[in-house]
mmCIF file of C-alpha atoms in Angstrom:
data_model
loop_
_atom_site.group_PDB
_atom_site.id
_atom_site.type_symbol
_atom_site.label_atom_id
_atom_site.label_comp_id
_atom_site.label_asym_id
_atom_site.label_seq_id
_atom_site.Cartn_x
_atom_site.Cartn_y
_atom_site.Cartn_z
ATOM 1 C CA LYS D 1 74.542 90.517 55.898
ATOM 2 C CA PRO D 2 73.739 92.006 59.314
ATOM 3 C CA ASN D 3 73.993 89.967 62.469
ATOM 4 C CA ILE D 4 70.519 89.347 63.903
ATOM 5 C CA VAL D 5 69.664 88.736 67.574
ATOM 6 C CA LEU D 6 66.133 87.696 68.501
ATOM 7 C CA VAL D 7 65.215 87.748 72.197
ATOM 8 C CA ILE D 8 61.845 86.283 73.208
ATOM 9 C CA ILE D 9 60.799 87.103 76.781
ATOM 10 C CA ASP D 10 58.258 84.499 77.823
ATOM 11 C CA THR D 11 54.962 85.873 79.235
ATOM 12 C CA LEU D 12 55.858 89.561 78.800
ATOM 13 C CA ARG D 13 52.909 91.919 78.340
ATOM 14 C CA ALA D 14 53.604 94.966 76.208
ATOM 15 C CA ASP D 15 51.749 97.304 78.553
ATOM 16 C CA LYS D 16 54.029 96.428 81.464
ATOM 17 C CA LEU D 17 57.003 98.132 79.777
ATOM 18 C CA GLY D 18 57.721 101.835 80.075
ATOM 19 C CA ALA D 19 58.237 101.925 76.295
ATOM 20 C CA TYR D 20 54.531 101.083 76.011
ATOM 21 C CA GLY D 21 53.364 103.588 78.600
ATOM 22 C CA ASN D 22 53.683 101.752 81.890
ATOM 23 C CA PRO D 23 54.474 104.297 84.645
ATOM 24 C CA SER D 24 56.677 101.986 86.723
ATOM 25 C CA PRO D 25 60.496 101.937 86.442
ATOM 26 C CA ALA D 26 60.545 98.126 86.086
ATOM 27 C CA SER D 27 62.023 98.161 82.571
ATOM 28 C CA LYS D 28 63.761 101.545 82.553
ATOM 29 C CA GLU D 29 67.069 100.189 81.210
ATOM 30 C CA LEU D 30 65.395 98.523 78.236
ATOM 31 C CA ASP D 31 63.111 101.534 77.763
ATOM 32 C CA GLN D 32 66.178 103.740 77.315
ATOM 33 C CA LEU D 33 67.411 101.485 74.527
ATOM 34 C CA ALA D 34 63.946 101.287 72.972
ATOM 35 C CA ALA D 35 63.844 105.097 72.707
ATOM 36 C CA GLU D 36 66.639 104.787 70.124
ATOM 37 C CA GLY D 37 64.886 102.056 68.146
ATOM 38 C CA VAL D 38 61.664 101.202 66.365
ATOM 39 C CA VAL D 39 58.733 100.278 68.612
ATOM 40 C CA LEU D 40 55.637 98.680 67.096
ATOM 41 C CA GLU D 41 52.740 99.784 69.263
ATOM 42 C CA GLN D 42 50.301 96.923 68.600
ATOM 43 C CA VAL D 43 51.537 93.414 67.900
ATOM 44 C CA VAL D 44 49.322 90.395 68.493
ATOM 45 C CA ALA D 45 50.562 86.886 69.265
ATOM 46 C CA GLN D 46 48.999 83.947 67.426
ATOM 47 C CA ALA D 47 48.413 81.978 70.619
ATOM 48 C CA SER D 48 48.383 82.549 74.363
ATOM 49 C CA TRP D 49 50.839 79.746 75.148
ATOM 50 C CA THR D 50 54.476 79.268 74.277
ATOM 51 C CA ARG D 51 54.961 76.416 71.853
ATOM 52 C CA SER D 52 52.055 77.243 69.592
ATOM 53 C CA SER D 53 52.955 80.949 69.508
ATOM 54 C CA VAL D 54 56.683 80.469 68.962
ATOM 55 C CA ALA D 55 56.076 77.860 66.262
ATOM 56 C CA ALA D 56 53.944 80.411 64.417
ATOM 57 C CA MET D 57 56.480 83.180 64.988
ATOM 58 C CA LEU D 58 59.417 81.138 63.676
ATOM 59 C CA THR D 59 57.593 79.878 60.587
ATOM 60 C CA GLY D 60 55.368 82.823 59.660
ATOM 61 C CA THR D 61 52.450 80.386 59.633
ATOM 62 C CA TYR D 62 49.258 80.240 61.691
ATOM 63 C CA PRO D 63 49.298 77.471 64.324
ATOM 64 C CA ARG D 64 46.373 75.529 62.870
ATOM 65 C CA ARG D 65 48.087 75.321 59.493
ATOM 66 C CA LEU D 66 51.285 73.912 60.983
ATOM 67 C CA PRO D 67 49.636 72.382 63.083
ATOM 68 C CA VAL D 68 51.056 73.053 66.552
ATOM 69 C CA ILE D 69 48.024 73.251 68.820
ATOM 70 C CA LYS D 70 48.123 70.613 71.563
ATOM 71 C CA GLU D 71 50.559 70.808 74.453
ATOM 72 C CA GLN D 72 51.061 67.045 74.378
ATOM 73 C CA TRP D 73 52.866 66.459 71.948
ATOM 74 C CA ASP D 74 52.630 68.709 68.882
ATOM 75 C CA ALA D 75 56.103 69.487 67.539
ATOM 76 C CA LEU D 76 57.513 71.858 64.936
ATOM 77 C CA PRO D 77 56.991 69.944 61.668
ATOM 78 C CA SER D 78 60.082 69.054 59.654
ATOM 79 C CA GLY D 79 58.366 69.938 56.383
ATOM 80 C CA VAL D 80 58.141 73.647 57.272
ATOM 81 C CA GLU D 81 61.256 75.783 56.822
ATOM 82 C CA SER D 82 61.928 77.559 60.102
ATOM 83 C CA LEU D 83 63.565 80.957 60.427
ATOM 84 C CA ALA D 84 66.859 79.368 61.497
ATOM 85 C CA GLU D 85 66.777 77.063 58.470
ATOM 86 C CA VAL D 86 66.251 79.955 56.039
ATOM 87 C CA LEU D 87 69.074 81.952 57.614
ATOM 88 C CA LYS D 88 71.434 78.979 57.703
ATOM 89 C CA ARG D 89 70.751 78.403 54.013
ATOM 90 C CA SER D 90 71.589 82.087 53.498
ATOM 91 C CA GLY D 91 75.046 81.718 55.063
ATOM 92 C CA TYR D 92 74.344 82.465 58.714
ATOM 93 C CA LEU D 93 75.840 80.776 61.754
ATOM 94 C CA THR D 94 72.696 79.916 63.710
ATOM 95 C CA ILE D 95 72.730 79.742 67.517
ATOM 96 C CA GLY D 96 69.762 79.091 69.785
ATOM 97 C CA LEU D 97 69.271 78.971 73.556
ATOM 98 C CA THR D 98 66.042 78.403 75.454
ATOM 99 C CA ALA D 99 65.215 78.512 79.137
ATOM 100 C CA ASN D 100 61.780 77.023 78.432
ATOM 101 C CA PRO D 101 61.462 73.232 77.959
ATOM 102 C CA GLN D 102 58.596 73.879 75.536
ATOM 103 C CA LEU D 103 61.316 74.570 72.938
ATOM 104 C CA ASN D 104 63.458 71.540 73.775
ATOM 105 C CA LEU D 105 64.544 68.854 71.310
ATOM 106 C CA ASP D 106 61.383 66.863 72.068
ATOM 107 C CA PHE D 107 59.478 69.473 70.089
ATOM 108 C CA LYS D 108 61.994 69.859 67.198
ATOM 109 C CA PHE D 109 62.827 73.531 67.740
ATOM 110 C CA GLU D 110 66.513 72.807 67.130
ATOM 111 C CA GLN D 111 65.833 72.656 63.377
ATOM 112 C CA GLY D 112 68.271 74.810 61.447
ATOM 113 C CA PHE D 113 70.610 75.592 64.328
ATOM 114 C CA ASP D 114 74.345 74.963 64.227
ATOM 115 C CA ASP D 115 74.430 75.221 68.021
ATOM 116 C CA TYR D 116 71.332 74.735 70.162
ATOM 117 C CA VAL D 117 71.257 74.845 73.972
ATOM 118 C CA GLU D 118 67.982 73.503 75.313
ATOM 119 C CA SER D 119 66.499 73.991 78.758
ATOM 120 C CA SER D 120 68.375 72.403 81.630
ATOM 121 C CA VAL D 121 65.107 71.021 83.069
ATOM 122 C CA THR D 122 61.828 69.530 81.866
ATOM 123 C CA PHE D 123 58.307 70.016 83.187
ATOM 124 C CA SER D 124 56.701 67.323 85.313
ATOM 125 C CA TRP D 125 54.397 66.057 82.535
ATOM 126 C CA MET D 126 57.162 65.769 79.946
ATOM 127 C CA LYS D 127 58.912 62.557 79.019
ATOM 128 C CA ASP D 128 61.942 61.587 81.075
ATOM 129 C CA ARG D 129 65.224 62.541 79.418
ATOM 130 C CA ALA D 130 68.690 61.348 80.379
ATOM 131 C CA GLY D 131 70.509 64.112 82.242
ATOM 132 C CA LYS D 132 67.368 66.240 82.630
ATOM 133 C CA GLU D 133 65.857 66.980 86.030
ATOM 134 C CA LYS D 134 62.225 67.884 86.477
ATOM 135 C CA ALA D 135 61.525 71.532 87.268
ATOM 136 C CA GLY D 136 60.624 72.047 90.913
ATOM 137 C CA ASN D 137 62.081 70.509 94.036
ATOM 138 C CA GLY D 138 64.965 72.959 93.834
ATOM 139 C CA ASN D 139 65.464 72.539 90.087
ATOM 140 C CA ALA D 140 64.663 75.836 88.408
ATOM 141 C CA VAL D 141 64.786 77.068 84.836
ATOM 142 C CA ARG D 142 67.825 79.188 84.054
ATOM 143 C CA VAL D 143 67.604 82.901 84.800
ATOM 144 C CA ALA D 144 68.222 85.644 82.242
ATOM 145 C CA GLU D 145 71.632 86.636 83.583
ATOM 146 C CA ASP D 146 72.850 83.051 83.250
ATOM 147 C CA ILE D 147 71.531 82.310 79.778
ATOM 148 C CA LEU D 148 72.552 85.694 78.373
ATOM 149 C CA GLY D 149 76.032 85.232 79.857
ATOM 150 C CA GLN D 150 76.366 81.918 78.037
ATOM 151 C CA SER D 151 75.144 83.590 74.863
ATOM 152 C CA LEU D 152 77.998 86.093 75.073
ATOM 153 C CA GLU D 153 80.516 83.284 75.527
ATOM 154 C CA ILE D 154 79.206 81.529 72.434
ATOM 155 C CA LEU D 155 79.265 84.774 70.443
ATOM 156 C CA ARG D 156 82.910 85.375 71.338
ATOM 157 C CA ASN D 157 83.772 82.135 69.557
ATOM 158 C CA ALA D 158 81.516 82.763 66.552
ATOM 159 C CA LYS D 159 83.671 83.746 63.604
ATOM 160 C CA GLY D 160 83.640 83.678 59.845
ATOM 161 C CA ARG D 161 79.907 84.033 59.172
ATOM 162 C CA PRO D 162 77.107 86.463 60.017
ATOM 163 C CA VAL D 163 75.308 85.350 63.184
ATOM 164 C CA TYR D 164 71.689 84.650 63.960
ATOM 165 C CA LEU D 165 71.210 84.312 67.720
ATOM 166 C CA GLN D 166 67.840 83.326 69.174
ATOM 167 C CA VAL D 167 67.260 83.352 72.939
ATOM 168 C CA LEU D 168 64.133 82.627 74.972
ATOM 169 C CA LEU D 169 64.107 83.964 78.555
ATOM 170 C CA MET D 170 61.639 82.660 81.114
ATOM 171 C CA ASP D 171 62.019 84.957 84.129
ATOM 172 C CA VAL D 172 58.691 86.746 83.647
ATOM 173 C CA HIS D 173 56.850 83.426 83.365
ATOM 174 C CA ALA D 174 58.028 82.721 86.930
ATOM 175 C CA HIS D 175 56.492 85.895 88.394
ATOM 176 C CA HIS D 176 54.146 83.816 90.562
ATOM 177 C CA ARG D 177 57.185 82.516 92.458
ATOM 178 C CA ILE D 178 58.124 86.030 93.595
ATOM 179 C CA SER D 179 56.906 87.023 97.049
ATOM 180 C CA GLN D 180 56.177 90.588 98.096
ATOM 181 C CA ASP D 181 59.324 90.732 100.234
ATOM 182 C CA GLN D 182 61.368 90.031 97.079
ATOM 183 C CA VAL D 183 59.970 93.076 95.283
ATOM 184 C CA ASP D 184 62.290 96.088 95.013
ATOM 185 C CA GLU D 185 61.139 99.054 97.065
ATOM 186 C CA ASP D 186 60.587 101.300 94.055
ATOM 187 C CA LEU D 187 58.149 98.779 92.532
ATOM 188 C CA GLY D 188 56.157 97.869 95.640
ATOM 189 C CA SER D 189 53.466 100.511 95.266
ATOM 190 C CA TYR D 190 52.504 99.592 91.690
ATOM 191 C CA PRO D 191 49.745 97.131 90.734
ATOM 192 C CA ASP D 192 51.034 93.632 89.927
ATOM 193 C CA SER D 193 54.321 94.470 91.644
ATOM 194 C CA GLU D 194 55.519 90.850 91.715
ATOM 195 C CA TYR D 195 55.052 90.673 87.955
ATOM 196 C CA LEU D 196 56.887 93.978 87.523
ATOM 197 C CA GLN D 197 59.780 92.594 89.564
ATOM 198 C CA ALA D 198 59.952 89.647 87.177
ATOM 199 C CA VAL D 199 59.973 92.107 84.267
ATOM 200 C CA ARG D 200 62.953 93.840 85.855
ATOM 201 C CA ASN D 201 64.681 90.495 86.448
ATOM 202 C CA ALA D 202 64.510 89.833 82.692
ATOM 203 C CA THR D 203 64.948 93.275 81.144
ATOM 204 C CA ARG D 204 67.792 94.625 83.285
ATOM 205 C CA PRO D 205 70.248 91.835 82.308
ATOM 206 C CA LEU D 206 68.988 92.065 78.728
ATOM 207 C CA ALA D 207 69.762 95.787 78.598
ATOM 208 C CA ASP D 208 73.244 94.952 79.878
ATOM 209 C CA PHE D 209 73.630 92.168 77.303
ATOM 210 C CA ILE D 210 72.715 94.186 74.198
ATOM 211 C CA PRO D 211 75.709 96.589 74.135
ATOM 212 C CA LYS D 212 78.077 93.746 75.027
ATOM 213 C CA ALA D 213 76.739 91.620 72.177
ATOM 214 C CA LYS D 214 76.990 94.602 69.835
ATOM 215 C CA GLU D 215 80.618 95.105 70.852
ATOM 216 C CA ILE D 216 81.356 91.490 69.900
ATOM 217 C CA LEU D 217 79.309 91.355 66.706
ATOM 218 C CA GLY D 218 79.769 94.893 65.403
ATOM 219 C CA ASP D 219 77.600 97.879 64.565
ATOM 220 C CA ASP D 220 75.677 96.106 61.785
ATOM 221 C CA THR D 221 73.680 94.084 64.296
ATOM 222 C CA VAL D 222 69.907 94.129 64.624
ATOM 223 C CA PHE D 223 68.261 93.238 67.942
ATOM 224 C CA ILE D 224 64.582 92.305 68.116
ATOM 225 C CA VAL D 225 62.937 92.030 71.528
ATOM 226 C CA THR D 226 59.490 90.488 71.709
ATOM 227 C CA ALA D 227 57.415 87.951 73.665
ATOM 228 C CA ASP D 228 55.459 84.802 72.921
ATOM 229 C CA HIS D 229 52.320 85.902 74.801
ATOM 230 C CA GLY D 230 51.184 87.968 77.775
ATOM 231 C CA GLU D 231 49.538 87.244 81.114
ATOM 232 C CA GLY D 232 46.044 88.021 82.392
ATOM 233 C CA LEU D 233 47.047 89.120 85.905
ATOM 234 C CA THR D 234 44.248 91.111 87.560
ATOM 235 C CA ASP D 235 42.615 92.455 84.390
ATOM 236 C CA HIS D 236 39.569 90.151 84.455
ATOM 237 C CA PRO D 237 38.963 89.139 88.074
ATOM 238 C CA SER D 238 35.496 87.728 87.372
ATOM 239 C CA VAL D 239 36.752 85.315 84.676
ATOM 240 C CA GLU D 240 37.983 81.970 85.968
ATOM 241 C CA GLY D 241 41.581 81.211 85.031
ATOM 242 C CA SER D 242 42.162 84.603 83.435
ATOM 243 C CA ALA D 243 45.069 85.575 85.683
ATOM 244 C CA LYS D 244 47.398 83.178 83.867
ATOM 245 C CA HIS D 245 47.642 82.336 80.159
ATOM 246 C CA GLY D 246 47.061 79.540 77.681
ATOM 247 C CA ASN D 247 43.274 79.248 77.590
ATOM 248 C CA LEU D 248 41.921 82.747 76.949
ATOM 249 C CA LEU D 249 42.447 85.393 74.280
ATOM 250 C CA TYR D 250 42.085 88.752 75.979
ATOM 251 C CA ARG D 251 44.368 91.623 74.994
ATOM 252 C CA SER D 252 46.312 91.003 78.193
ATOM 253 C CA HIS D 253 47.109 87.488 76.927
ATOM 254 C CA LEU D 254 47.949 88.384 73.320
ATOM 255 C CA GLN D 255 49.434 91.884 72.988
ATOM 256 C CA VAL D 256 53.221 91.634 73.065
ATOM 257 C CA PRO D 257 56.120 94.069 72.700
ATOM 258 C CA PHE D 258 58.059 94.336 69.459
ATOM 259 C CA ILE D 259 61.182 96.472 69.751
ATOM 260 C CA VAL D 260 63.792 96.672 66.985
ATOM 261 C CA LEU D 261 67.250 98.111 67.613
ATOM 262 C CA GLY D 262 69.804 98.589 64.865
ATOM 263 C CA PRO D 263 71.381 100.971 62.357
ATOM 264 C CA GLU D 264 68.946 103.334 60.666
ATOM 265 C CA LYS D 265 70.059 102.095 57.242
ATOM 266 C CA LEU D 266 68.686 98.675 58.174
ATOM 267 C CA VAL D 267 65.652 99.284 60.406
ATOM 268 C CA GLY D 268 64.739 102.930 59.910
ATOM 269 C CA LYS D 269 64.806 105.941 62.204
ATOM 270 C CA PRO D 270 63.763 105.726 65.867
ATOM 271 C CA ALA D 271 59.969 105.784 65.879
ATOM 272 C CA LYS D 272 56.805 104.415 67.407
ATOM 273 C CA LEU D 273 54.733 102.814 64.679
ATOM 274 C CA SER D 274 50.966 102.722 65.009
ATOM 275 C CA GLY D 275 48.714 100.157 63.368
ATOM 276 C CA LEU D 276 48.313 96.439 63.974
ATOM 277 C CA ALA D 277 50.845 93.698 63.205
ATOM 278 C CA GLU D 278 51.108 90.009 64.105
ATOM 279 C CA LEU D 279 53.951 87.907 65.481
ATOM 280 C CA ILE D 280 53.944 85.839 62.292
ATOM 281 C CA ASP D 281 55.216 89.013 60.573
ATOM 282 C CA LEU D 282 58.540 88.615 62.369
ATOM 283 C CA TYR D 283 59.569 85.738 60.094
ATOM 284 C CA PRO D 284 59.466 87.549 56.714
ATOM 285 C CA THR D 285 60.810 90.709 58.359
ATOM 286 C CA VAL D 286 63.948 88.967 59.626
ATOM 287 C CA VAL D 287 64.374 87.046 56.380
ATOM 288 C CA GLY D 288 64.222 90.367 54.538
ATOM 289 C CA LEU D 289 66.846 91.862 56.837
ATOM 290 C CA ALA D 290 69.111 88.973 55.855
ATOM 291 C CA GLY D 291 68.626 89.736 52.164
ATOM 292 C CA ALA D 292 66.828 86.445 51.585
ATOM 293 C CA ARG D 293 63.339 85.474 50.475
ATOM 294 C CA PRO D 294 60.880 83.556 52.640
ATOM 295 C CA PRO D 295 59.217 80.433 51.285
ATOM 296 C CA SER D 296 55.985 80.947 49.407
ATOM 297 C CA GLY D 297 52.695 80.293 51.106
ATOM 298 C CA ILE D 298 53.439 81.725 54.548
ATOM 299 C CA ASP D 299 50.876 83.859 56.370
ATOM 300 C CA GLY D 300 53.143 86.615 57.728
ATOM 301 C CA VAL D 301 54.042 89.812 55.886
ATOM 302 C CA SER D 302 57.222 91.853 56.057
ATOM 303 C CA LEU D 303 57.290 94.948 58.255
ATOM 304 C CA LEU D 304 60.551 96.266 56.802
ATOM 305 C CA GLU D 305 59.035 98.831 54.463
ATOM 306 C CA ALA D 306 56.881 100.331 57.215
ATOM 307 C CA MET D 307 59.862 100.417 59.594
ATOM 308 C CA ARG D 308 62.178 102.067 57.085
ATOM 309 C CA LYS D 309 59.549 104.630 56.130
ATOM 310 C CA SER D 310 58.352 105.159 59.735
ATOM 311 C CA SER D 311 54.807 104.535 58.558
ATOM 312 C CA PRO D 312 51.894 102.742 60.246
ATOM 313 C CA VAL D 313 51.813 98.983 59.943
ATOM 314 C CA ALA D 314 48.740 96.925 59.023
ATOM 315 C CA VAL D 315 47.854 93.256 59.058
ATOM 316 C CA GLY D 316 48.470 91.845 55.578
ATOM 317 C CA ALA D 317 49.415 95.237 54.108
ATOM 318 C CA THR D 318 52.707 94.209 52.529
ATOM 319 C CA ALA D 319 52.809 91.288 50.116
ATOM 320 C CA VAL D 320 55.544 88.702 50.691
#
C-alpha cells in the first residue's frame, strides 16, 4: 500500500498558482514539482467555507446530505465513514494536523486518526476550551513552516504500517493580515500582491516539505495538494462581500487546485487533465489508491482511471 499525504491549503485559488497559469512567481517552487505530476485543470469545491467543504471532501458526500451546513455547530457525523476511518480499517497509520480550528475536536474531524493535532487556538465565537487561547491579541494560528515541521517529526517515528498524513495549512486564509511592506519585491507589481505573498508563505515551505517527507516515507508515496475553497479578492468589486468567502459561489470562491505527485505506476504520467471534477471525488480516488473500496452510497467518483490514462475527467463519469 502506498503512503498517502493530503495537504489542504485553506483559501487557495487555483488561478493564483503558476501551475494554473498565473504569471507571478509566488508558487514557483510548488509549480516545479507540479510539472512532474498530474494537474487537474478544473476542480470545484462543494462549499465556499472550510468545514462544510472539508466534510464533503473527506466523506465523498454532498454537504446537505451529511449535513454539515451551519457554522455553529454542525459537526462531522459519526455515522459517516471518513477517509481516515476507511484507511485505518485498511491497515494505515492515520495522522492528522490542522491549523484551522474549524477542524478541531469540537467538530469531530479527529474520527479515524491514530494521532490528531488540532489547532492551537480557537476563534472568538467558539466555545472555551481548556488550554486553548482565542485567536487574535497576539495569538495566531500556526504557520506552514511550523506545522509541516511537526509533521516531519511525527513521520520519523511512524513505523510498521503505511501512512496516511492529512495536513491543513491556513497561511493563505490570513492574507488580509499582510501589509504591502511585507510583500516580497518580486510580487509587488502583481494584482492581489498581498494574497500572492500568502500563497508563497504556504507553498514555499510545502515544496521544501515534500521531498523531505518522501525521503522518510519512501518512493511509493503519493502527495495530493488541494484547497477547501478560494477567495473572491477583487474579481467582483460591485458585489458586496465578494472579496472574501463563505457566502457566494463565484468561480473565484469555488475553483481549487488539485495536484497529484507520485510514481507513474500509481498516479499516471505527468499531465494536465481537462474536464470538470469535484472535491468529493478525492475520497474514492484516495481509497482506490489504498487498494480499498469506499462505502456504497457516496456522491464522489474515482479519478484514478482518468489519471492513469491521462484522459479528461468528468463529473460522475466513473462509477464507484
